[in-house]
Coordinates of C-alpha atoms in Angstrom, one line a residue:
Chain A
M232 CA 21.5 -14.7 3.5
T233 CA 18.5 -16.3 5.3
A234 CA 16.8 -12.9 5.4
V235 CA 17.1 -12.7 1.6
A236 CA 15.8 -16.3 1.2
T237 CA 12.9 -15.5 3.4
R238 CA 12.0 -12.5 1.4
V239 CA 12.2 -14.3 -1.9
R240 CA 10.0 -17.1 -0.5
G241 CA 7.6 -14.6 0.8
T242 CA 6.7 -13.1 -2.6
L243 CA 5.8 -16.4 -4.0
G244 CA 4.4 -17.9 -0.9
R245 CA 6.6 -20.7 0.3
F246 CA 8.4 -21.7 -2.9
S247 CA 8.5 -25.3 -3.8
P248 CA 9.1 -26.9 -7.3
S249 CA 6.0 -29.1 -7.2
R250 CA 3.9 -26.1 -6.2
A251 CA 5.4 -23.9 -9.0
A252 CA 4.8 -26.8 -11.5
R253 CA 1.1 -27.0 -10.5
A254 CA 0.7 -23.2 -10.8
L255 CA 2.3 -23.2 -14.2
G256 CA 0.4 -26.1 -15.7
I257 CA 1.6 -28.5 -18.3
P258 CA 2.1 -25.8 -21.1
G259 CA 4.0 -23.6 -18.6
V260 CA 6.3 -26.4 -17.4
A261 CA 7.0 -27.4 -21.0
A262 CA 7.8 -23.8 -21.9
A263 CA 10.0 -23.4 -18.9
A264 CA 11.8 -26.6 -19.7
L265 CA 12.4 -25.5 -23.3
I266 CA 13.7 -22.2 -22.2
A267 CA 16.0 -23.9 -19.7
V268 CA 17.4 -26.2 -22.4
V269 CA 18.0 -23.2 -24.8
L270 CA 19.7 -21.2 -22.0
T271 CA 21.9 -24.1 -21.0
V272 CA 23.0 -24.7 -24.6
T273 CA 23.6 -20.9 -25.0
L274 CA 25.7 -20.7 -21.9
L275 CA 27.7 -23.8 -22.7
A276 CA 28.1 -22.9 -26.4
P277 CA 31.9 -22.7 -26.1
V278 CA 32.0 -26.3 -24.8
L279 CA 29.1 -27.8 -26.8
A280 CA 29.6 -26.3 -30.2
P281 CA 31.6 -28.7 -32.4
Y282 CA 33.3 -26.0 -34.5
D283 CA 34.4 -22.4 -34.4
P284 CA 31.2 -20.6 -35.6
D285 CA 33.2 -18.0 -37.6
Q286 CA 35.7 -20.4 -39.2
P287 CA 35.0 -20.7 -43.0
D288 CA 35.6 -24.1 -44.5
L289 CA 35.2 -24.1 -48.3
F290 CA 34.8 -27.9 -48.4
N291 CA 31.7 -27.6 -46.2
S292 CA 30.2 -24.8 -48.3
L293 CA 26.4 -25.3 -48.6
A294 CA 26.9 -29.0 -47.6
G295 CA 23.9 -30.9 -46.5
S296 CA 23.6 -32.9 -43.3
S297 CA 26.5 -35.2 -42.6
A298 CA 28.0 -37.0 -39.6
A299 CA 30.6 -34.3 -39.2
H300 CA 28.2 -31.4 -39.7
P301 CA 24.6 -32.5 -38.6
L302 CA 23.1 -29.4 -40.0
G303 CA 25.5 -28.9 -42.8
G304 CA 27.4 -25.7 -43.7
D305 CA 26.4 -22.2 -44.8
A306 CA 27.5 -20.4 -47.9
L307 CA 31.0 -19.9 -46.5
G308 CA 31.1 -23.4 -45.1
R309 CA 30.7 -22.5 -41.5
D310 CA 29.1 -25.1 -39.3
V311 CA 25.4 -24.3 -39.0
L312 CA 24.9 -26.1 -35.7
S313 CA 27.7 -24.2 -34.1
R314 CA 26.4 -21.0 -35.4
L315 CA 23.0 -21.7 -34.1
M316 CA 24.5 -22.4 -30.6
W317 CA 26.6 -19.3 -30.6
G318 CA 23.9 -17.2 -32.3
A319 CA 21.6 -17.8 -29.4
R320 CA 23.9 -15.6 -27.3
T321 CA 23.4 -12.5 -29.5
T322 CA 19.8 -13.3 -30.3
L323 CA 18.7 -13.7 -26.7
S324 CA 21.0 -11.3 -24.8
G325 CA 19.8 -8.3 -26.9
P326 CA 16.1 -8.8 -26.0
V327 CA 17.0 -9.5 -22.3
L328 CA 18.9 -6.2 -22.2
I329 CA 15.9 -4.4 -23.9
I330 CA 13.4 -5.8 -21.4
C331 CA 15.7 -5.0 -18.4
L332 CA 16.0 -1.4 -19.5
S333 CA 12.3 -1.0 -20.3
T334 CA 11.2 -2.7 -17.2
V335 CA 13.3 -0.5 -14.9
V336 CA 12.3 2.7 -16.7
G337 CA 8.7 1.6 -17.2
T338 CA 8.2 0.6 -13.6
A339 CA 9.8 3.8 -12.3
L340 CA 7.6 5.9 -14.5
A341 CA 4.5 3.9 -13.7
V342 CA 4.9 3.9 -9.9
T343 CA 5.8 7.6 -9.9
A344 CA 2.7 8.4 -12.0
A345 CA 0.4 6.2 -9.9
W346 CA 1.7 7.7 -6.6
A347 CA 1.8 11.3 -7.6
G348 CA -1.5 11.2 -9.6
G349 CA -2.9 14.4 -11.0
K350 CA -0.7 16.3 -13.5
V351 CA 2.3 14.0 -13.2
D352 CA 0.1 11.0 -14.0
A353 CA -1.5 12.8 -16.9
V354 CA 1.8 13.8 -18.4
V355 CA 3.3 10.4 -18.0
S356 CA 0.2 8.6 -19.3
R357 CA 0.1 10.8 -22.4
L358 CA 3.8 10.3 -23.0
L359 CA 3.3 6.5 -22.8
D360 CA 0.4 6.9 -25.3
V361 CA 2.6 8.6 -27.7
L362 CA 5.3 5.9 -27.4
F363 CA 2.6 3.3 -27.9
A364 CA 1.5 4.9 -31.1
V365 CA 5.0 4.5 -32.7
P366 CA 5.9 0.9 -33.8
G367 CA 9.0 -0.5 -32.1
I368 CA 10.8 -1.1 -35.5
V369 CA 10.4 2.6 -36.3
F370 CA 12.1 3.6 -33.0
A371 CA 14.9 1.2 -33.8
L372 CA 15.3 2.7 -37.2
I373 CA 15.6 6.2 -35.7
T374 CA 18.3 5.2 -33.2
V375 CA 20.1 3.2 -35.9
A376 CA 20.0 6.3 -38.1
V377 CA 21.6 8.3 -35.3
L378 CA 24.0 5.7 -33.9
G379 CA 24.7 3.7 -37.0
P380 CA 23.8 0.0 -37.6
G381 CA 24.6 -2.3 -34.7
V382 CA 23.2 -3.9 -31.6
T383 CA 23.6 -0.8 -29.3
G384 CA 21.3 1.4 -31.3
V385 CA 18.7 -1.2 -31.8
V386 CA 18.6 -2.1 -28.2
L387 CA 18.2 1.5 -27.1
G388 CA 15.5 2.1 -29.7
L389 CA 13.5 -1.1 -28.7
A390 CA 14.0 -0.4 -25.0
V391 CA 12.2 2.9 -25.5
A392 CA 9.6 1.2 -27.6
Y393 CA 8.9 -1.5 -25.0
T394 CA 8.7 0.9 -22.0
P395 CA 5.0 1.6 -22.4
Y396 CA 4.2 -2.1 -22.6
V397 CA 5.5 -2.5 -19.1
A398 CA 4.5 0.9 -17.8
R399 CA 0.8 0.8 -18.7
V400 CA 0.1 -2.4 -17.0
V401 CA 2.2 -1.6 -14.0
R402 CA 0.6 1.8 -13.6
S403 CA -2.9 0.4 -13.4
A404 CA -1.8 -2.2 -10.9
A405 CA 0.1 0.4 -8.9
L406 CA -3.0 2.7 -8.8
R407 CA -5.0 -0.2 -7.3
E408 CA -2.3 -1.1 -4.9
R409 CA -1.7 2.5 -3.9
N410 CA -5.2 2.7 -2.4
M411 CA -4.8 -0.4 -0.3
P412 CA -5.1 0.2 3.4
Y413 CA -1.6 -1.1 4.1
V414 CA -0.2 1.9 2.2
A415 CA -2.2 4.3 4.4
A416 CA -1.0 2.4 7.4
A417 CA 2.6 2.8 6.3
W418 CA 1.9 6.5 5.6
V419 CA 0.6 7.2 9.1
Q420 CA 3.7 5.4 10.4
G421 CA 5.6 8.4 9.0
R422 CA 7.3 6.5 6.2
S423 CA 8.4 8.5 3.2
A424 CA 6.7 8.2 -0.2
F425 CA 9.9 6.7 -1.6
A426 CA 10.2 4.1 1.1
I427 CA 6.5 3.1 0.7
C428 CA 6.9 2.7 -3.0
V429 CA 10.1 0.7 -2.8
R430 CA 9.4 -1.4 0.2
H431 CA 5.7 -1.9 0.0
L432 CA 4.4 -1.3 -3.5
L433 CA 7.1 -3.0 -5.5
P434 CA 7.0 -6.3 -3.7
N435 CA 3.3 -6.4 -4.3
L436 CA 3.6 -5.5 -7.9
R437 CA 6.4 -8.0 -8.6
P438 CA 4.2 -10.8 -10.0
I439 CA 2.6 -8.4 -12.5
I440 CA 5.9 -6.8 -13.5
V441 CA 7.5 -10.2 -14.0
A442 CA 4.6 -11.5 -16.1
Q443 CA 4.5 -8.5 -18.3
S444 CA 8.2 -8.3 -18.8
V445 CA 8.4 -12.0 -19.7
S446 CA 5.6 -11.6 -22.3
A447 CA 7.3 -8.5 -23.7
L448 CA 10.6 -10.5 -23.9
G449 CA 9.0 -12.8 -26.5
F450 CA 8.1 -9.9 -28.7
A451 CA 11.5 -8.3 -28.3
V452 CA 13.1 -11.5 -29.6
I453 CA 11.0 -11.2 -32.8
D454 CA 11.6 -7.5 -33.2
L455 CA 15.4 -7.8 -32.8
A456 CA 15.6 -10.8 -35.1
A457 CA 13.5 -8.9 -37.7
I458 CA 15.8 -5.9 -37.5
S459 CA 18.9 -8.1 -37.8
F460 CA 17.2 -9.8 -40.8
L461 CA 16.8 -6.3 -42.3
G462 CA 20.6 -5.8 -41.9
L463 CA 20.3 -3.0 -39.3
G464 CA 20.9 -5.0 -36.1
V465 CA 23.6 -7.6 -35.5
Q466 CA 26.3 -7.3 -38.2
P467 CA 28.0 -10.2 -40.0
P468 CA 30.0 -12.2 -39.4
T469 CA 28.6 -12.5 -35.9
A470 CA 26.2 -15.4 -35.6
D471 CA 22.6 -14.4 -35.0
W472 CA 19.4 -16.2 -35.7
G473 CA 17.8 -13.2 -37.5
L474 CA 20.8 -12.9 -39.7
M475 CA 21.0 -16.6 -40.3
V476 CA 17.4 -16.6 -41.5
K477 CA 18.4 -14.0 -44.1
S478 CA 21.6 -15.6 -45.3
G479 CA 19.9 -19.0 -45.0
L480 CA 17.3 -17.9 -47.6
D481 CA 20.1 -17.5 -50.1
S482 CA 21.5 -20.9 -49.2
A483 CA 18.0 -22.4 -49.4
T484 CA 17.7 -21.4 -53.0
R485 CA 21.0 -23.2 -53.6
G486 CA 19.8 -26.4 -52.0
Q487 CA 20.8 -25.9 -48.3
P488 CA 17.6 -25.1 -46.4
L489 CA 18.8 -26.2 -42.9
E490 CA 20.3 -22.9 -41.9
A491 CA 17.2 -20.8 -42.5
L492 CA 14.9 -23.6 -41.1
G493 CA 17.0 -24.1 -38.0
A494 CA 17.2 -20.4 -37.1
G495 CA 13.6 -19.8 -38.0
L496 CA 12.3 -22.7 -36.0
L497 CA 14.4 -21.7 -32.9
I498 CA 13.0 -18.2 -33.0
V499 CA 9.4 -19.5 -33.2
L500 CA 10.0 -22.0 -30.4
V501 CA 11.7 -19.6 -28.0
V502 CA 9.2 -16.8 -28.6
A503 CA 6.3 -19.2 -28.1
A504 CA 7.8 -20.6 -25.0
V505 CA 8.5 -17.2 -23.5
I506 CA 5.0 -15.9 -24.3
V507 CA 3.3 -19.0 -22.8
L508 CA 5.5 -18.7 -19.7
G509 CA 4.6 -15.0 -19.4
D510 CA 0.9 -15.8 -19.8
R511 CA 1.1 -18.4 -17.1
L512 CA 3.0 -16.2 -14.7
G513 CA 0.3 -13.5 -15.3
K514 CA -2.5 -15.9 -14.5
E515 CA -0.8 -17.0 -11.3
G516 CA -0.3 -13.3 -10.4
D517 CA -4.0 -12.7 -10.8
Q518 CA -5.0 -15.6 -8.5
R519 CA -3.0 -14.2 -5.7
Chain B
M111 CA 12.8 51.3 24.0
S112 CA 13.7 47.9 22.8
L113 CA 13.7 46.7 26.3
L114 CA 10.2 48.0 26.8
K115 CA 9.1 46.4 23.7
R116 CA 10.4 43.0 24.6
E117 CA 8.8 43.2 28.0
R118 CA 5.5 43.9 26.4
D119 CA 5.9 41.1 23.8
Q120 CA 7.0 38.4 26.1
P121 CA 3.8 37.9 28.1
E122 CA 1.8 37.9 25.0
E123 CA 3.9 35.2 23.4
S124 CA 3.9 32.9 26.4
Q125 CA 0.2 33.4 26.8
A126 CA -0.4 32.5 23.2
E127 CA 1.7 29.3 23.7
K128 CA -0.2 28.4 26.8
G129 CA -3.4 29.1 25.0
L130 CA -2.4 26.7 22.3
S131 CA -1.4 23.8 24.4
G132 CA -3.9 24.4 27.2
G133 CA -2.2 21.7 29.2
S134 CA -3.6 18.9 27.1
L135 CA -1.8 16.7 24.6
L136 CA -4.3 16.9 21.8
D137 CA -6.8 19.7 21.2
L138 CA -9.4 19.6 18.5
R139 CA -11.0 23.0 18.0
G140 CA -13.9 23.5 15.8
L141 CA -12.6 20.7 13.6
G142 CA -14.5 20.3 10.4
L143 CA -14.0 18.1 7.4
A144 CA -15.8 18.4 4.1
V145 CA -15.4 16.7 0.8
P146 CA -16.3 18.2 -2.6
A147 CA -19.6 17.1 -4.0
G148 CA -20.1 18.8 -7.4
R149 CA -19.9 22.5 -6.7
D150 CA -20.8 22.2 -3.0
W151 CA -18.9 20.9 0.0
R152 CA -20.4 17.9 1.7
P153 CA -19.6 18.1 5.5
L154 CA -18.5 14.8 7.2
V155 CA -17.4 16.3 10.5
E156 CA -18.5 19.6 11.9
E157 CA -17.2 21.8 14.8
V158 CA -15.7 19.0 16.8
D159 CA -14.2 20.2 20.1
L160 CA -12.3 17.6 22.0
S161 CA -9.2 17.5 24.1
I162 CA -7.1 14.6 25.3
G163 CA -4.8 15.0 28.3
R164 CA -1.4 13.2 28.7
G165 CA -2.0 9.5 29.4
E166 CA -5.8 10.0 29.2
A167 CA -8.1 7.6 27.3
V168 CA -11.0 9.3 25.6
G169 CA -13.7 7.3 23.8
L170 CA -15.3 8.6 20.7
V171 CA -18.6 6.8 20.3
G172 CA -21.1 6.9 17.5
E173 CA -23.0 5.0 14.9
S174 CA -21.6 4.2 11.4
G175 CA -21.3 7.3 9.4
S176 CA -21.4 9.6 12.4
G177 CA -17.9 10.9 11.5
K178 CA -15.9 9.4 14.4
S179 CA -13.4 7.5 12.2
M180 CA -13.0 10.6 9.9
T181 CA -12.2 12.7 13.0
A182 CA -9.4 10.4 14.0
R183 CA -8.1 10.1 10.5
T184 CA -8.1 13.8 10.0
I185 CA -5.7 14.2 13.0
L186 CA -3.1 12.3 11.0
G187 CA -3.9 13.9 7.7
L188 CA -5.5 10.8 6.3
T189 CA -8.3 12.6 4.6
P190 CA -10.2 11.7 1.4
P191 CA -8.8 13.2 -1.8
G192 CA -9.7 16.9 -2.2
A193 CA -11.1 17.2 1.3
R194 CA -11.1 20.5 3.2
V195 CA -10.2 20.7 6.8
T196 CA -11.3 23.6 8.9
G197 CA -10.7 24.5 12.5
D198 CA -7.5 23.6 14.4
I199 CA -5.7 20.5 15.5
V200 CA -3.2 21.3 18.2
F201 CA -0.9 18.5 19.3
D202 CA 1.4 19.2 22.3
G203 CA 1.2 23.0 21.7
I204 CA 1.9 22.7 18.0
R205 CA -0.7 23.4 15.3
V206 CA -0.9 20.3 13.1
T207 CA -3.3 21.9 10.6
G208 CA -1.3 23.5 7.9
M209 CA 1.9 21.9 9.2
E210 CA 4.8 21.3 6.8
R211 CA 4.9 17.8 5.3
R212 CA 8.2 17.0 6.9
A213 CA 7.1 18.0 10.4
L214 CA 3.9 16.1 10.0
R215 CA 5.8 13.0 9.0
G216 CA 8.0 13.3 12.1
L217 CA 4.8 13.5 14.2
R218 CA 3.4 10.4 12.6
A219 CA 6.7 8.6 12.9
R220 CA 7.3 9.2 16.6
R221 CA 4.4 10.7 18.4
I222 CA 1.0 9.6 17.1
A223 CA 0.3 6.1 16.1
M224 CA -2.8 4.4 14.8
V225 CA -4.4 1.0 15.3
F226 CA -6.7 0.2 12.4
Q227 CA -9.9 -1.8 12.4
D228 CA -8.9 -4.5 9.9
P229 CA -5.3 -5.6 10.6
R230 CA -5.3 -8.0 7.6
A231 CA -5.9 -5.1 5.2
H232 CA -3.5 -2.8 7.0
I233 CA -0.5 -5.0 7.1
N234 CA 1.4 -5.6 3.8
P235 CA 0.6 -9.2 2.8
V236 CA 3.9 -10.0 1.1
R237 CA 6.2 -8.9 3.9
S238 CA 6.9 -10.9 7.0
I239 CA 5.6 -10.0 10.5
G240 CA 9.2 -9.3 11.5
D241 CA 9.6 -6.8 8.6
F242 CA 6.4 -5.1 9.6
L243 CA 7.4 -4.7 13.2
T244 CA 11.0 -3.6 12.7
E245 CA 10.5 -1.3 9.7
A246 CA 9.3 1.7 11.7
M247 CA 11.9 1.1 14.5
I248 CA 14.8 1.0 12.0
A249 CA 13.6 3.7 9.7
N250 CA 12.0 6.1 12.2
L251 CA 14.0 5.7 15.3
G252 CA 17.3 4.6 13.9
V253 CA 17.4 1.4 15.9
P254 CA 20.0 -1.1 14.5
A255 CA 18.4 -4.0 12.9
P256 CA 19.4 -6.8 15.3
E257 CA 18.3 -4.7 18.3
A258 CA 15.0 -3.9 16.5
R259 CA 14.4 -7.6 16.0
A260 CA 15.1 -8.4 19.7
R261 CA 12.8 -5.6 20.7
A262 CA 10.1 -6.8 18.4
V263 CA 10.2 -10.3 19.9
R264 CA 9.9 -8.7 23.4
L265 CA 6.9 -6.6 22.2
L266 CA 5.3 -9.7 20.8
S267 CA 5.6 -11.4 24.1
D268 CA 4.1 -8.2 25.7
V269 CA 1.0 -8.5 23.6
G270 CA 0.7 -12.2 24.5
I271 CA 2.4 -13.9 21.6
A272 CA 4.8 -16.3 23.1
D273 CA 6.7 -17.8 20.2
G274 CA 7.7 -14.5 18.8
E275 CA 10.8 -15.8 17.0
R276 CA 8.7 -18.1 14.8
R277 CA 6.0 -15.5 14.3
M278 CA 8.5 -13.0 13.1
R279 CA 9.3 -15.2 10.1
Q280 CA 5.6 -15.8 9.3
Y281 CA 3.5 -13.9 6.8
P282 CA 0.2 -12.2 7.6
H283 CA -1.9 -14.9 5.9
E284 CA -0.5 -17.4 8.4
L285 CA -1.9 -15.6 11.4
S286 CA -5.5 -15.2 12.7
G287 CA -7.2 -11.9 12.9
G288 CA -6.8 -11.7 16.7
L289 CA -3.0 -12.4 16.4
L290 CA -2.6 -9.9 13.7
Q291 CA -4.3 -7.2 15.7
R292 CA -1.9 -8.0 18.5
V293 CA 0.9 -7.6 16.0
M294 CA -0.5 -4.2 15.0
I295 CA -0.7 -3.2 18.6
A296 CA 2.9 -4.3 19.1
S297 CA 4.0 -2.2 16.1
V298 CA 2.3 0.8 17.7
L299 CA 4.0 0.3 21.0
A300 CA 7.3 -0.1 19.2
V301 CA 7.7 3.6 18.6
E302 CA 6.4 4.5 22.0
P303 CA 4.1 7.3 20.8
D304 CA 2.4 9.9 23.1
L305 CA -1.0 9.2 21.5
V306 CA -2.6 6.1 20.1
L307 CA -5.5 6.5 17.8
A308 CA -7.4 3.2 18.0
D309 CA -10.0 3.1 15.2
E310 CA -12.4 0.3 16.1
P311 CA -9.5 -2.0 17.1
T312 CA -11.7 -4.9 18.0
T313 CA -14.6 -4.6 15.6
A314 CA -13.2 -7.1 13.1
L315 CA -12.4 -9.7 15.7
D316 CA -14.3 -12.6 17.2
V317 CA -16.3 -11.7 20.3
T318 CA -14.1 -13.9 22.4
T319 CA -10.8 -12.3 21.3
Q320 CA -12.3 -8.8 21.4
S321 CA -12.1 -8.3 25.1
E322 CA -8.6 -9.9 25.2
V323 CA -7.2 -7.6 22.6
M324 CA -8.8 -4.6 24.1
A325 CA -7.4 -5.5 27.6
I326 CA -3.9 -5.9 26.1
L327 CA -4.1 -2.6 24.3
D328 CA -5.4 -0.7 27.4
E329 CA -3.0 -2.3 29.9
L330 CA 0.1 -1.7 27.8
R331 CA -1.0 1.8 27.0
R332 CA -1.4 2.6 30.7
E333 CA 2.0 1.1 31.6
R334 CA 3.7 3.3 29.0
G335 CA 1.7 6.4 29.9
M336 CA 0.3 6.8 26.4
A337 CA -2.9 8.7 25.7
M338 CA -5.6 7.0 23.6
L339 CA -8.4 8.1 21.4
L340 CA -10.7 5.0 21.1
I341 CA -13.1 5.1 18.2
T342 CA -15.9 2.6 18.7
H343 CA -19.6 2.1 18.3
D344 CA -19.5 -0.1 21.4
L345 CA -20.6 2.3 24.2
E346 CA -20.1 -0.4 26.9
L347 CA -16.5 -1.1 25.7
A348 CA -15.7 2.6 25.6
A349 CA -17.1 3.2 29.1
A350 CA -15.1 0.3 30.5
T351 CA -11.8 1.4 29.1
C352 CA -11.9 5.2 28.8
D353 CA -11.7 8.0 31.3
R354 CA -13.9 10.3 29.2
L355 CA -16.4 9.7 26.5
A356 CA -17.6 11.8 23.6
V357 CA -20.7 10.9 21.7
M358 CA -21.0 11.8 18.1
Y359 CA -24.1 12.2 16.0
A360 CA -24.2 13.4 12.4
G361 CA -20.7 14.7 12.4
R362 CA -20.9 16.6 15.6
I363 CA -20.1 15.8 19.2
V364 CA -23.4 15.9 21.1
E365 CA -22.1 15.1 24.6
T366 CA -18.8 14.9 26.4
Q367 CA -18.6 13.5 30.0
A368 CA -16.5 11.5 32.3
A369 CA -17.2 7.8 31.4
G370 CA -18.9 6.9 34.6
A371 CA -21.0 10.0 34.7
L372 CA -22.1 9.6 31.1
T373 CA -23.4 6.1 31.6
A374 CA -25.1 7.0 34.9
T375 CA -26.6 10.3 34.0
P376 CA -26.6 10.9 30.2
R377 CA -27.4 14.5 29.4
H378 CA -28.3 14.2 25.7
P379 CA -31.4 12.3 24.6
Y380 CA -29.3 10.5 22.0
T381 CA -26.9 9.2 24.6
S382 CA -29.8 8.0 26.7
G383 CA -31.3 6.4 23.7
L384 CA -28.1 4.5 23.0
M385 CA -27.9 3.3 26.6
L386 CA -31.5 2.1 26.6
S387 CA -31.2 0.2 23.3
R388 CA -28.5 -2.1 24.5
P389 CA -29.5 -5.6 25.5
S390 CA -28.9 -6.5 29.1
I391 CA -28.1 -9.9 30.4
D392 CA -30.0 -9.4 33.6
Q393 CA -33.4 -8.8 32.0
V394 CA -35.4 -10.7 29.4
V395 CA -36.9 -8.3 26.9
H396 CA -38.8 -9.4 23.8
R397 CA -38.2 -6.3 21.9
L398 CA -35.4 -3.9 22.6
P399 CA -36.3 -0.2 22.8
V400 CA -35.0 1.4 19.6
I401 CA -34.3 5.0 18.5
P402 CA -36.9 5.5 15.7
G403 CA -35.6 6.5 12.3
R404 CA -32.1 6.0 11.0
P405 CA -28.9 7.7 11.8
L406 CA -28.0 10.7 9.6
A407 CA -24.7 11.7 8.1
A408 CA -23.6 15.3 8.7
F409 CA -24.6 16.5 5.2
E410 CA -28.1 15.1 5.5
A411 CA -29.0 17.2 8.6
D412 CA -31.3 20.2 8.5
D413 CA -30.6 23.5 10.0
G414 CA -31.8 22.6 13.5
C415 CA -30.6 19.9 15.9
A416 CA -29.7 16.9 13.7
F417 CA -31.2 14.5 16.2
A418 CA -34.5 16.4 16.7
P419 CA -36.5 14.3 14.1
R420 CA -35.7 11.1 16.1
C421 CA -35.8 12.7 19.6
A422 CA -38.7 11.8 22.0
H423 CA -38.1 15.1 23.8
A424 CA -38.0 17.4 20.7
R425 CA -39.8 20.7 20.8
P426 CA -40.7 22.8 17.8
Y427 CA -37.9 25.2 18.6
C428 CA -35.3 22.4 18.3
A429 CA -35.5 23.0 14.6
D430 CA -34.2 26.5 14.9
G431 CA -30.5 26.5 14.5
R432 CA -27.8 24.1 15.8
P433 CA -28.1 23.8 19.6
A434 CA -25.2 25.5 21.4
V435 CA -22.9 23.5 23.6
V436 CA -23.6 24.1 27.2
E437 CA -21.7 23.1 30.3
L438 CA -23.8 21.2 32.8
E439 CA -22.2 19.7 36.0
G440 CA -19.0 18.6 34.2
A441 CA -20.8 17.6 31.0
R442 CA -20.7 19.4 27.7
V443 CA -24.0 18.9 26.0
A444 CA -25.3 20.1 22.6
C445 CA -29.0 20.1 23.5
T446 CA -31.2 23.1 24.1
R447 CA -33.3 21.2 26.6
A448 CA -30.3 19.7 28.4
G449 CA -31.0 21.6 31.6
E450 CA -34.6 20.6 32.0
L451 CA -34.5 17.0 31.0
T452 CA -33.8 14.1 33.4
L453 CA -32.7 11.2 31.2
Q454 CA -32.5 7.5 32.0
G455 CA -29.0 6.1 32.0
E456 CA -27.7 2.6 32.7
S457 CA -30.6 0.3 33.8

């Protein structure tokens, strides 16, 4: 337990909240705070949400703001506030999954390429270039065409699409790190290439990997919401911000703009916060 | 028939083995290292012959760019990308050149260790000192983690770091250069290798800590019966710690002698020049004698003796071909005039 704690502290220098706050700056702290609030509400949705998000209530259909329903109801009379709270779960868990997958695959590819060099590096780099050339939405459309509409297909497609975003940056950092003397020192100690990559390279690459993944997470939120908006991602009646923007557009023309506004605003805020945080983390990584 | 054949083969085999090991721990034979430069090869080290006995300390002395570091790194296969190694490296009777990767890893893991010049660059900055010290023990020797930690603390106290428990939890940036070099030495001792390659182990340190660290390295090495190849440009330091010295110039060894004999009666003009150009604390000199010109790298040298252009004793024939190595009263000298010259040594 203490060993783990030491290791975690080690990668950030000695971790302390005030030091982290100073490193992130005011925008970074604000972004982190916003993300923390959103995550808390997301996790506590079953407790905090005043209504069942999927329960239609015809008396509340397209209703405006009221004491019982602060953000009114959607076309079927479901409580918009509750749907926003629950919708955060699908809206955010998808991108997190996408980024986890693409970070693991991207980092593995990048470190392998940087370590092996030569032909392996050339093949991996060209592969990444090809992936880069195809927009993420197109990948998602391909997987959706194969697997049918739904979150699974979209997540897989976007995970492939985001792999090069992580891999390119990590590869160049790994190339630099690979030529550091401490790697040569571990090498002459008779450590295997795998051990050096996992135990020496990865801890040193961690700040860059984290910064890059967090930035990519912001874009993944937009992409997934866009695909849900197009009707290929999350399927109704599940609450999702992207879907709510779409159905909210209908409601807006009928006098209830709060659904589309709320969902749209949340997407913008969360994406902005995530990207600012990623940027700050990247700057901190550079300074080390 | 088969019996006869075996009888005939056996002596040959054992002779071959004996020939390989030659009783010494490490044998470099005609070792050369060249890196690609366009279509050509650019030599960095040429025809280096050097042997180190068990428990013996040999100093490899030379100026920057003379190829001494490259020689040591080549032994462990730490060569620049695309480099070509020629000649033979024989360690304990086994040829290291052309060795299988796995076997070479085993050699590095247990039998040959290296102390680097700059400990700060050679220790992973984001892992603790404890991790650094125990990693090789746990991974290479299969020592259980708690025992490895206990051993690491003992090693730290061996190298003069008293509060080992606390140091184990610290990170490289929290330690001074001198302390880090001690940590590096401790990590080398941890695997109890047969041979330590010390590549300028004290050059990056303060003058005051230099002698301390060198003394620790030398003492602990002797206690454990490890052989050492000390790479340094400090002739005095090498003479004080090593049994034998080899002087390198332009990628070649120009002279090999026992340490005391080399400083007293250098046989090569270059060695003598090095001895004379050191400041002495007994004498006040306003201008130190210098060797004219600048040191050459191996690839810059002409066909003749590489040192000839700077040599006070050079003769026209010195430019004809590389001087052969001659044996002279226990010394091996690569100078055509070695026999006729009487050179000044330590003043």
